[in-house]
mmCIF file of C-alpha atoms and ligand atoms in Angstrom:
data_model
loop_
_atom_site.group_PDB
_atom_site.id
_atom_site.type_symbol
_atom_site.label_atom_id
_atom_site.label_comp_id
_atom_site.label_asym_id
_atom_site.label_seq_id
_atom_site.Cartn_x
_atom_site.Cartn_y
_atom_site.Cartn_z
ATOM 1 C CA MET A 1 -11.705 67.709 50.248
ATOM 2 C CA SER A 2 -9.819 66.238 53.883
ATOM 3 C CA LYS A 3 -11.622 66.434 56.814
ATOM 4 C CA LEU A 4 -11.331 68.898 58.911
ATOM 5 C CA PHE A 5 -8.990 67.445 62.770
ATOM 6 C CA ILE A 6 -9.768 68.732 65.942
ATOM 7 C CA VAL A 7 -7.147 67.540 67.898
ATOM 8 C CA ALA A 8 -7.594 67.545 72.096
ATOM 9 C CA ASN A 9 -4.075 67.678 73.454
ATOM 10 C CA LEU A 10 -4.487 66.833 77.341
ATOM 11 C CA LYS A 11 -1.098 67.003 77.780
ATOM 12 C CA SER A 12 0.164 66.710 80.975
ATOM 13 C CA ASN A 13 -3.300 66.365 83.189
ATOM 14 C CA LYS A 14 -5.021 64.302 85.118
ATOM 15 C CA ASN A 15 -4.938 61.497 86.625
ATOM 16 C CA GLU A 16 -6.992 57.757 85.870
ATOM 17 C CA ASP A 17 -10.359 57.851 87.620
ATOM 18 C CA GLU A 18 -10.281 61.877 86.213
ATOM 19 C CA ALA A 19 -9.027 60.419 82.487
ATOM 20 C CA LYS A 20 -12.017 58.103 82.942
ATOM 21 C CA THR A 21 -14.012 60.471 83.799
ATOM 22 C CA TRP A 22 -13.182 63.000 80.794
ATOM 23 C CA LEU A 23 -13.738 59.530 78.467
ATOM 24 C CA GLU A 24 -17.633 58.733 79.969
ATOM 25 C CA THR A 25 -18.107 62.140 79.229
ATOM 26 C CA PHE A 26 -17.122 62.352 76.167
ATOM 27 C CA LYS A 27 -18.682 58.680 74.919
ATOM 28 C CA LYS A 28 -21.880 60.848 74.671
ATOM 29 C CA ILE A 29 -21.103 62.086 70.848
ATOM 30 C CA THR A 30 -21.751 58.983 70.125
ATOM 31 C CA LEU A 31 -25.332 59.478 70.722
ATOM 32 C CA ASN A 32 -25.045 61.946 67.929
ATOM 33 C CA GLN A 33 -22.320 60.437 65.449
ATOM 34 C CA GLU A 34 -22.681 62.945 62.693
ATOM 35 C CA ILE A 35 -21.375 65.892 64.229
ATOM 36 C CA ILE A 36 -17.925 63.893 63.760
ATOM 37 C CA SER A 37 -19.156 62.200 60.749
ATOM 38 C CA ASP A 38 -16.901 64.982 58.245
ATOM 39 C CA LYS A 39 -14.245 65.125 61.314
ATOM 40 C CA GLU A 40 -10.334 63.378 61.970
ATOM 41 C CA VAL A 41 -11.073 63.752 65.858
ATOM 42 C CA ILE A 42 -7.983 63.188 67.533
ATOM 43 C CA ILE A 43 -7.359 62.069 71.288
ATOM 44 C CA SER A 44 -3.591 63.399 72.635
ATOM 45 C CA PRO A 45 -4.111 61.295 76.659
ATOM 46 C CA SER A 46 -0.085 61.460 78.365
ATOM 47 C CA PHE A 47 1.457 58.483 78.069
ATOM 48 C CA ILE A 48 0.516 56.197 81.022
ATOM 49 C CA HIS A 49 -3.251 56.254 79.816
ATOM 50 C CA LEU A 50 -2.402 55.943 76.030
ATOM 51 C CA ASN A 51 -3.763 52.011 77.628
ATOM 52 C CA LEU A 52 -6.993 53.836 78.676
ATOM 53 C CA PHE A 53 -7.920 55.542 76.005
ATOM 54 C CA ARG A 54 -6.843 52.845 73.094
ATOM 55 C CA ASP A 55 -9.408 50.265 74.940
ATOM 56 C CA PHE A 56 -12.172 52.813 76.133
ATOM 57 C CA ILE A 57 -12.150 53.424 71.916
ATOM 58 C CA LEU A 58 -12.480 50.439 71.131
ATOM 59 C CA GLN A 59 -14.850 48.718 73.518
ATOM 60 C CA ASN A 60 -17.651 51.360 72.770
ATOM 61 C CA ASN A 61 -17.000 51.930 68.973
ATOM 62 C CA LEU A 62 -15.743 54.847 69.400
ATOM 63 C CA PRO A 63 -14.932 56.979 65.718
ATOM 64 C CA VAL A 64 -11.769 58.704 67.273
ATOM 65 C CA LYS A 65 -7.992 58.501 66.697
ATOM 66 C CA LEU A 66 -4.922 58.576 68.985
ATOM 67 C CA ALA A 67 -2.221 60.708 69.128
ATOM 68 C CA ALA A 68 1.244 60.054 71.442
ATOM 69 C CA GLN A 69 2.270 63.914 72.954
ATOM 70 C CA ASN A 70 5.883 62.720 72.458
ATOM 71 C CA SER A 71 8.179 60.364 70.951
ATOM 72 C CA SER A 72 11.848 59.421 71.456
ATOM 73 C CA PRO A 73 14.574 60.117 68.288
ATOM 74 C CA PHE A 74 15.757 56.356 69.138
ATOM 75 C CA GLY A 75 14.641 52.809 67.919
ATOM 76 C CA GLU A 76 14.633 49.793 71.124
ATOM 77 C CA GLY A 77 17.517 49.459 73.327
ATOM 78 C CA PRO A 78 19.365 51.095 75.832
ATOM 79 C CA HIS A 79 17.032 54.605 76.005
ATOM 80 C CA THR A 80 16.168 55.129 80.053
ATOM 81 C CA GLY A 81 12.202 56.729 80.164
ATOM 82 C CA GLU A 82 12.640 56.435 76.433
ATOM 83 C CA VAL A 83 8.947 55.413 74.849
ATOM 84 C CA ASN A 84 9.901 54.743 70.885
ATOM 85 C CA ALA A 85 7.541 55.062 67.815
ATOM 86 C CA LYS A 86 7.368 51.039 67.433
ATOM 87 C CA GLN A 87 6.203 51.438 71.168
ATOM 88 C CA ILE A 88 2.991 54.017 70.379
ATOM 89 C CA LYS A 89 2.301 52.832 67.147
ATOM 90 C CA ASP A 90 0.493 49.994 69.634
ATOM 91 C CA TYR A 91 -2.028 53.108 70.530
ATOM 92 C CA ALA A 92 -1.803 55.673 68.520
ATOM 93 C CA ASP A 93 -1.756 56.987 64.782
ATOM 94 C CA TYR A 94 -0.359 59.869 65.233
ATOM 95 C CA VAL A 95 2.097 61.727 66.750
ATOM 96 C CA LEU A 96 2.567 65.237 68.244
ATOM 97 C CA VAL A 97 6.082 66.624 67.329
ATOM 98 C CA GLY A 98 7.674 69.849 68.190
ATOM 99 C CA HIS A 99 5.388 71.423 70.186
ATOM 100 C CA PRO A 100 6.638 74.380 71.820
ATOM 101 C CA GLU A 101 6.348 73.505 75.135
ATOM 102 C CA ARG A 102 9.203 70.178 74.292
ATOM 103 C CA ARG A 103 10.564 73.142 72.073
ATOM 104 C CA ASN A 104 11.233 75.985 74.903
ATOM 105 C CA ASN A 105 10.910 73.544 78.332
ATOM 106 C CA PHE A 106 13.074 70.972 77.267
ATOM 107 C CA ASN A 107 15.460 72.837 74.636
ATOM 108 C CA GLU A 108 14.435 70.350 71.641
ATOM 109 C CA SER A 109 16.513 71.199 68.848
ATOM 110 C CA GLU A 110 15.212 71.463 65.075
ATOM 111 C CA GLU A 111 17.701 68.341 64.363
ATOM 112 C CA LEU A 112 16.402 66.179 67.186
ATOM 113 C CA LEU A 113 13.168 67.230 66.075
ATOM 114 C CA PHE A 114 14.124 65.619 62.666
ATOM 115 C CA LYS A 115 15.523 62.511 64.227
ATOM 116 C CA LYS A 116 11.929 62.276 66.661
ATOM 117 C CA THR A 117 10.061 62.814 62.626
ATOM 118 C CA ASP A 118 12.170 60.296 60.621
ATOM 119 C CA ALA A 119 11.626 57.906 63.638
ATOM 120 C CA ALA A 120 7.891 58.131 63.539
ATOM 121 C CA ILE A 121 7.895 57.758 60.499
ATOM 122 C CA ALA A 122 9.883 54.749 59.382
ATOM 123 C CA GLN A 123 7.156 53.395 62.166
ATOM 124 C CA GLY A 124 3.626 54.143 60.283
ATOM 125 C CA LEU A 125 3.028 57.238 62.191
ATOM 126 C CA ASN A 126 1.238 59.858 61.113
ATOM 127 C CA CYS A 127 3.337 63.498 62.831
ATOM 128 C CA ILE A 128 1.664 66.272 63.589
ATOM 129 C CA TYR A 129 4.725 68.709 62.990
ATOM 130 C CA CYS A 130 4.095 71.915 65.186
ATOM 131 C CA VAL A 131 5.783 74.994 64.429
ATOM 132 C CA GLN A 132 6.194 78.825 66.053
ATOM 133 C CA GLY A 133 5.864 81.081 63.181
ATOM 134 C CA GLU A 134 6.780 80.702 59.706
ATOM 135 C CA ASP A 135 11.100 80.263 60.071
ATOM 136 C CA SER A 136 10.453 76.626 61.026
ATOM 137 C CA LYS A 137 12.070 74.128 58.461
ATOM 138 C CA ILE A 138 9.469 71.208 58.187
ATOM 139 C CA PRO A 139 10.841 67.282 57.701
ATOM 140 C CA ALA A 140 10.423 65.283 54.716
ATOM 141 C CA GLY A 141 7.891 62.828 55.102
ATOM 142 C CA ILE A 142 5.555 65.234 56.715
ATOM 143 C CA LYS A 143 1.928 65.655 55.898
ATOM 144 C CA LEU A 144 0.048 67.791 58.981
ATOM 145 C CA ILE A 145 1.478 70.346 60.088
ATOM 146 C CA ALA A 146 0.009 72.768 63.271
ATOM 147 C CA TYR A 147 0.806 76.595 63.796
ATOM 148 C CA GLU A 148 1.011 77.003 67.152
ATOM 149 C CA PRO A 149 2.381 81.024 68.265
ATOM 150 C CA VAL A 150 3.767 81.082 71.774
ATOM 151 C CA PHE A 151 1.831 84.079 72.595
ATOM 152 C CA ALA A 152 -1.320 82.223 72.399
ATOM 153 C CA ILE A 153 -0.947 79.145 74.068
ATOM 154 C CA GLY A 154 -2.725 79.011 77.614
ATOM 155 C CA SER A 155 -2.420 82.952 77.357
ATOM 156 C CA GLY A 156 -6.281 83.006 76.515
ATOM 157 C CA ASN A 157 -4.836 85.394 73.348
ATOM 158 C CA PRO A 158 -5.140 83.421 70.192
ATOM 159 C CA ASP A 159 -3.615 84.345 67.147
ATOM 160 C CA THR A 160 -5.965 85.943 64.979
ATOM 161 C CA PRO A 161 -7.321 83.999 62.250
ATOM 162 C CA GLU A 162 -6.717 86.399 59.321
ATOM 163 C CA ASN A 163 -2.521 86.159 60.275
ATOM 164 C CA ALA A 164 -3.451 82.074 61.213
ATOM 165 C CA ASP A 165 -4.336 81.931 58.170
ATOM 166 C CA THR A 166 -1.278 83.777 56.074
ATOM 167 C CA ILE A 167 0.721 82.029 57.776
ATOM 168 C CA ALA A 168 -1.633 78.525 56.495
ATOM 169 C CA LYS A 169 -0.791 79.982 52.971
ATOM 170 C CA ASN A 170 3.006 80.820 52.940
ATOM 171 C CA TYR A 171 3.769 77.099 53.752
ATOM 172 C CA LEU A 172 0.903 75.912 51.159
ATOM 173 C CA ASP A 173 2.911 78.115 48.797
ATOM 174 C CA ILE A 174 6.021 75.800 49.418
ATOM 175 C CA ASN A 175 3.912 72.440 49.697
ATOM 176 C CA ASP A 176 0.219 72.482 48.633
ATOM 177 C CA GLU A 177 -0.158 68.582 49.870
ATOM 178 C CA TYR A 178 0.303 70.456 53.045
ATOM 179 C CA LEU A 179 -2.674 70.873 56.139
ATOM 180 C CA ILE A 180 -2.261 73.538 58.207
ATOM 181 C CA LEU A 181 -3.582 73.453 61.589
ATOM 182 C CA TYR A 182 -4.382 76.440 64.149
ATOM 183 C CA GLY A 183 -3.338 76.271 67.532
ATOM 184 C CA GLY A 184 -3.204 78.530 70.326
ATOM 185 C CA SER A 185 -6.154 79.514 73.440
ATOM 186 C CA VAL A 186 -9.125 77.728 70.595
ATOM 187 C CA THR A 187 -12.221 77.543 72.475
ATOM 188 C CA SER A 188 -16.230 77.298 71.493
ATOM 189 C CA GLN A 189 -16.590 80.380 70.854
ATOM 190 C CA ASN A 190 -13.801 80.656 68.718
ATOM 191 C CA VAL A 191 -13.108 77.499 67.017
ATOM 192 C CA ALA A 192 -14.933 78.411 63.848
ATOM 193 C CA ASN A 193 -12.763 81.092 62.917
ATOM 194 C CA PHE A 194 -10.547 79.890 62.261
ATOM 195 C CA THR A 195 -12.036 76.856 60.602
ATOM 196 C CA LYS A 196 -14.090 78.876 58.318
ATOM 197 C CA LYS A 197 -10.773 80.452 56.892
ATOM 198 C CA GLU A 198 -9.504 78.907 53.026
ATOM 199 C CA ASN A 199 -6.127 77.347 54.743
ATOM 200 C CA ILE A 200 -6.937 76.504 57.867
ATOM 201 C CA LYS A 201 -7.669 72.520 58.065
ATOM 202 C CA GLY A 202 -8.643 72.045 61.550
ATOM 203 C CA VAL A 203 -7.141 73.234 65.113
ATOM 204 C CA LEU A 204 -5.314 71.888 68.056
ATOM 205 C CA VAL A 205 -6.592 72.543 71.419
ATOM 206 C CA GLY A 206 -5.052 72.487 75.013
ATOM 207 C CA GLY A 207 -6.946 73.884 77.806
ATOM 208 C CA ALA A 208 -9.938 74.236 76.068
ATOM 209 C CA SER A 209 -10.060 69.484 75.650
ATOM 210 C CA LEU A 210 -9.352 69.709 79.216
ATOM 211 C CA ASP A 211 -13.459 69.767 80.067
ATOM 212 C CA SER A 212 -15.049 67.017 77.747
ATOM 213 C CA GLU A 213 -17.864 68.268 77.539
ATOM 214 C CA GLU A 214 -16.683 72.063 76.106
ATOM 215 C CA PHE A 215 -14.465 69.762 73.594
ATOM 216 C CA ILE A 216 -17.055 68.231 72.542
ATOM 217 C CA LYS A 217 -18.811 72.277 71.860
ATOM 218 C CA ILE A 218 -15.270 73.073 69.727
ATOM 219 C CA ILE A 219 -16.285 69.964 67.699
ATOM 220 C CA GLU A 220 -19.743 70.567 66.878
ATOM 221 C CA ASN A 221 -19.257 74.311 66.583
ATOM 222 C CA ALA A 222 -16.090 73.643 63.889
HETATM 223 C C1 PEP B 301 -1.616 73.722 72.801
HETATM 224 O O1 PEP B 301 -0.829 73.034 74.321
HETATM 225 O O2 PEP B 301 -0.661 72.404 71.750
HETATM 226 C C2 PEP B 301 -2.165 74.745 72.897
HETATM 227 C C3 PEP B 301 -2.820 75.094 71.395
HETATM 228 O O3 PEP B 301 -2.658 74.858 73.376
HETATM 229 P P1 PEP B 301 -3.866 75.875 74.265
HETATM 230 O O4 PEP B 301 -5.148 75.375 73.552
HETATM 231 O O5 PEP B 301 -4.587 75.604 75.624
HETATM 232 O O6 PEP B 301 -3.759 77.558 74.190
#
């Protein structure tokens, strides 16, 4: 059985001081390591804070991994403003691909997402491939899928655990090696309703992860 995945997506939030405060509070979990021993806890800060997070995690021996929130479809070269998978690999083990905010606010097409996935996998990164429903194609090489319905993101209106579980089951019918996470208005109050479902193997948390004490409660309650 795989560990439960608990992913914090900090999105485009926090300056350096705020990121340090988040980390210092988060460090409290090391006092009680068993709450995360059976979980794969992944934090996804802004690119600009990956270095800070990586160093803090190493210095404090925190049993957590990092994810980049995005990654270039290109390799190294003349791609101003892009951060490529080889660069990310120095900092993170995971990368989010196809987050609804990127699909919808930056018009990222499936074709582009497939290129990003290929580039990330070629560098040994694990992709967390976000889908909004059942009509998304999944690129080859993907193992982790996050079902993130748009209506549930940042709305305080999560999908029902039953529906999320059905969607997860439908993906598993296509490939039983997939691990399906749910994302959308997850909090410490509702997380267990999702994680106790048979086909849901973890959660992707946006807004509620901005407060690291709440994120710790989510990890504890999952
Ligand atoms: C997300 O952005 O991935 C997300 C799930 O956001 P929220 O938890 O705020 O709905």
